[in-house]
Amino acid sequence: MQYWIMKSEPDVFSFDDLKKRPGQKEAWDGVRNYQARNFMRDQMKVGDIVLFYHSSCPVPGIAGLAKVASKSYPDPTQFDPKSEYYDEKATPEKPRWFLVDVAYYKDIPFISLEELKKHKELEDMRLLQKGNRLSILPVSPEEYKFIMKL
DNA sequence: GCCAACGTTGGC
DNA sequence: GCCAACGTTGGC
């Protein structure tokens, strides 16, 4: 079992939005970065815990907990010419982009980025590294435990 | 295979 | 809206 951070812009899709979805579940589509794709395709397992992170907003931070709710499968938006995520080089026979379903797991008090930065124990977190732009990142068990005690 | 140009991310 | 960081693209 692994831990992850998945970023989303709350204006586009927030943790509350996830809770309101049918089955409180959503396909994490639109990821178009190979490293992030590889995490979903190769490493995520059903039941992995996801820190749902709000980015590009007035107060960035961890908004709640979710779980990986499916194995990885091809992102259907890559085949849809009308989608903004359409990829003309992808075919159903040779899909390029993969995703997993993510399901609501648990409410926690909001933990801001500012708060995370205060703790020496978290200074090596990939999320906090300078220049990090990946929308999906692994979180170590130690980091997860520490964050849950904040 | 190099690398410059360009685009995107995301905090501030 | 700015800008640093970094990924991707495409010419050579």
Short mmCIF file of C-alpha atoms (C1' of nucleotides) in Angstrom, two decimals:
data_model
loop_
_atom_site.label_atom_id
_atom_site.label_comp_id
_atom_site.label_asym_id
_atom_site.label_seq_id
_atom_site.Cartn_x
_atom_site.Cartn_y
_atom_site.Cartn_z
CA MET A 1 0.00 0.00 0.00
CA GLN A 2 1.32 3.37 -0.99
CA TYR A 3 0.48 6.99 -0.37
CA TRP A 4 0.11 9.70 -2.96
CA ILE A 5 -0.60 13.35 -3.44
CA MET A 6 -2.84 14.27 -6.33
CA LYS A 7 -3.24 17.92 -7.24
CA SER A 8 -6.36 19.51 -8.56
CA GLU A 9 -7.43 23.08 -9.06
CA PRO A 10 -10.48 23.50 -6.84
CA ASP A 11 -12.11 25.79 -9.40
CA VAL A 12 -12.03 22.89 -11.82
CA PHE A 13 -12.53 19.92 -9.51
CA SER A 14 -12.42 20.17 -5.74
CA PHE A 15 -12.52 17.65 -2.92
CA ASP A 16 -16.14 18.66 -2.33
CA ASP A 17 -16.89 17.97 -5.97
CA LEU A 18 -15.53 14.47 -5.50
CA LYS A 19 -17.88 13.90 -2.57
CA LYS A 20 -20.84 14.95 -4.69
CA ARG A 21 -20.10 12.60 -7.57
CA PRO A 22 -22.21 9.51 -8.07
CA GLY A 23 -20.55 6.86 -5.92
CA GLN A 24 -18.27 9.64 -4.63
CA LYS A 25 -15.89 8.56 -7.33
CA GLU A 26 -14.23 10.18 -10.32
CA ALA A 27 -11.94 9.18 -13.18
CA TRP A 28 -8.74 11.22 -12.86
CA ASP A 29 -8.58 12.19 -16.50
CA GLY A 30 -6.55 14.77 -18.34
CA VAL A 31 -3.11 13.96 -16.98
CA ARG A 32 -0.67 14.59 -19.83
CA ASN A 33 2.67 14.18 -18.16
CA TYR A 34 4.60 10.95 -18.53
CA GLN A 35 5.91 10.72 -14.98
CA ALA A 36 2.46 11.26 -13.55
CA ARG A 37 1.02 8.77 -16.00
CA ASN A 38 3.60 6.19 -15.02
CA PHE A 39 2.69 6.54 -11.36
CA MET A 40 -0.94 5.83 -12.19
CA ARG A 41 -0.28 3.13 -14.75
CA ASP A 42 2.52 1.25 -13.03
CA GLN A 43 2.39 1.87 -9.33
CA MET A 44 -1.05 2.76 -8.06
CA LYS A 45 -3.05 -0.02 -6.47
CA VAL A 46 -6.67 -0.14 -5.43
CA GLY A 47 -6.82 1.02 -1.83
CA ASP A 48 -3.80 3.31 -1.96
CA ILE A 49 -4.42 6.49 -0.03
CA VAL A 50 -4.50 9.82 -1.82
CA LEU A 51 -3.95 13.22 -0.27
CA PHE A 52 -6.26 15.40 -2.34
CA TYR A 53 -4.38 18.66 -2.85
CA HIS A 54 -5.83 21.97 -3.96
CA SER A 55 -3.44 23.94 -6.17
CA SER A 56 -3.47 27.27 -8.00
CA CYS A 57 -5.89 28.80 -5.56
CA PRO A 58 -5.83 31.39 -2.77
CA VAL A 59 -4.84 28.88 -0.09
CA PRO A 60 -3.20 25.78 -1.52
CA GLY A 61 -3.13 22.66 0.64
CA ILE A 62 -4.46 19.22 1.44
CA ALA A 63 -8.24 19.25 1.40
CA GLY A 64 -9.07 15.66 2.26
CA LEU A 65 -8.36 11.99 1.80
CA ALA A 66 -9.29 9.79 -1.11
CA LYS A 67 -8.44 6.29 -2.22
CA VAL A 68 -7.44 4.76 -5.49
CA ALA A 69 -10.62 3.00 -6.59
CA SER A 70 -9.66 1.17 -9.78
CA LYS A 71 -6.78 -0.32 -11.64
CA SER A 72 -5.31 1.93 -14.29
CA TYR A 73 -7.00 2.01 -17.68
CA PRO A 74 -6.73 4.18 -20.80
CA ASP A 75 -7.92 7.74 -20.34
CA PRO A 76 -10.95 7.95 -22.67
CA THR A 77 -10.52 11.68 -23.25
CA GLN A 78 -7.41 11.02 -25.37
CA PHE A 79 -9.62 9.46 -28.06
CA ASP A 80 -12.24 12.19 -28.10
CA PRO A 81 -11.58 14.87 -30.73
CA LYS A 82 -13.90 17.21 -28.89
CA SER A 83 -12.03 16.92 -25.63
CA GLU A 84 -9.38 19.42 -24.66
CA TYR A 85 -7.29 16.40 -23.72
CA TYR A 86 -7.56 14.81 -27.15
CA ASP A 87 -4.31 13.26 -28.39
CA GLU A 88 -4.27 12.56 -32.08
CA LYS A 89 -1.37 10.16 -31.71
CA ALA A 90 -3.23 7.90 -29.32
CA THR A 91 -5.42 5.03 -30.48
CA PRO A 92 -7.47 2.50 -28.51
CA GLU A 93 -5.01 -0.14 -29.75
CA LYS A 94 -2.06 1.96 -28.61
CA PRO A 95 -3.25 4.24 -25.84
CA ARG A 96 -0.77 6.76 -24.58
CA TRP A 97 -2.48 8.06 -21.43
CA PHE A 98 -3.75 6.13 -18.44
CA LEU A 99 -5.74 7.03 -15.37
CA VAL A 100 -7.25 5.57 -12.23
CA ASP A 101 -10.55 6.19 -10.51
CA VAL A 102 -10.32 8.09 -7.25
CA ALA A 103 -12.94 7.79 -4.52
CA TYR A 104 -13.75 9.89 -1.48
CA TYR A 105 -12.35 8.36 1.67
CA LYS A 106 -12.31 10.72 4.61
CA ASP A 107 -12.63 14.31 5.75
CA ILE A 108 -9.72 15.86 7.57
CA PRO A 109 -9.08 19.42 8.66
CA PHE A 110 -7.59 21.43 5.80
CA ILE A 111 -3.78 21.49 5.93
CA SER A 112 -2.31 24.42 4.09
CA LEU A 113 0.89 24.41 2.10
CA GLU A 114 2.13 27.06 4.49
CA GLU A 115 1.59 24.70 7.41
CA LEU A 116 3.38 21.83 5.66
CA LYS A 117 6.39 24.04 5.05
CA LYS A 118 6.77 24.78 8.75
CA HIS A 119 7.91 21.30 9.66
CA LYS A 120 11.46 20.09 9.36
CA GLU A 121 10.19 16.52 9.20
CA LEU A 122 8.60 17.32 5.87
CA GLU A 123 11.37 19.30 4.24
CA ASP A 124 12.26 16.41 1.93
CA MET A 125 8.69 15.93 0.74
CA ARG A 126 8.61 16.00 -3.03
CA LEU A 127 5.66 18.32 -2.91
CA LEU A 128 7.76 20.94 -1.18
CA GLN A 129 10.78 20.76 -3.46
CA LYS A 130 11.53 23.84 -5.47
CA GLY A 131 10.30 23.78 -9.01
CA ASN A 132 8.14 20.73 -8.49
CA ARG A 133 5.31 20.75 -10.99
CA LEU A 134 4.21 17.16 -11.06
CA SER A 135 0.50 16.78 -10.43
CA ILE A 136 0.91 13.33 -8.90
CA LEU A 137 3.60 12.56 -6.37
CA PRO A 138 4.40 9.71 -4.01
CA VAL A 139 4.31 10.36 -0.27
CA SER A 140 6.37 8.24 2.11
CA PRO A 141 4.64 6.41 4.98
CA GLU A 142 6.60 8.56 7.44
CA GLU A 143 5.45 11.75 5.78
CA TYR A 144 1.89 10.51 5.70
CA LYS A 145 1.94 9.61 9.40
CA PHE A 146 3.40 12.96 10.29
CA ILE A 147 0.87 14.88 8.25
CA MET A 148 -2.02 13.01 9.80
CA LYS A 149 -0.90 14.14 13.23
CA LEU A 150 -0.88 17.81 12.30
"C1'" DG B 1 21.30 13.32 -29.77
"C1'" DC B 2 21.77 18.27 -28.82
"C1'" DC B 3 19.68 22.39 -27.58
"C1'" DA B 4 16.91 26.62 -28.24
"C1'" DA B 5 12.33 27.99 -28.20
"C1'" DC B 6 8.16 27.49 -26.38
"C1'" DG B 7 4.40 26.11 -23.24
"C1'" DT B 8 2.75 24.92 -18.68
"C1'" DT B 9 2.62 24.76 -13.73
"C1'" DG B 10 1.80 26.86 -9.59
"C1'" DG B 11 3.17 29.83 -5.73
"C1'" DC B 12 3.23 34.43 -4.76
"C1'" DG C 1 -0.02 39.11 -13.64
"C1'" DC C 2 4.76 37.73 -12.78
"C1'" DC C 3 8.30 34.58 -13.00
"C1'" DA C 4 11.14 30.43 -11.96
"C1'" DA C 5 11.39 25.80 -13.05
"C1'" DC C 6 11.06 22.30 -15.98
"C1'" DG C 7 8.89 19.29 -19.72
"C1'" DT C 8 8.21 18.96 -24.66
"C1'" DT C 9 8.97 19.91 -29.40
"C1'" DG C 10 11.36 20.29 -33.52
"C1'" DG C 11 15.24 21.78 -36.43
"C1'" DC C 12 19.69 20.46 -37.32
#
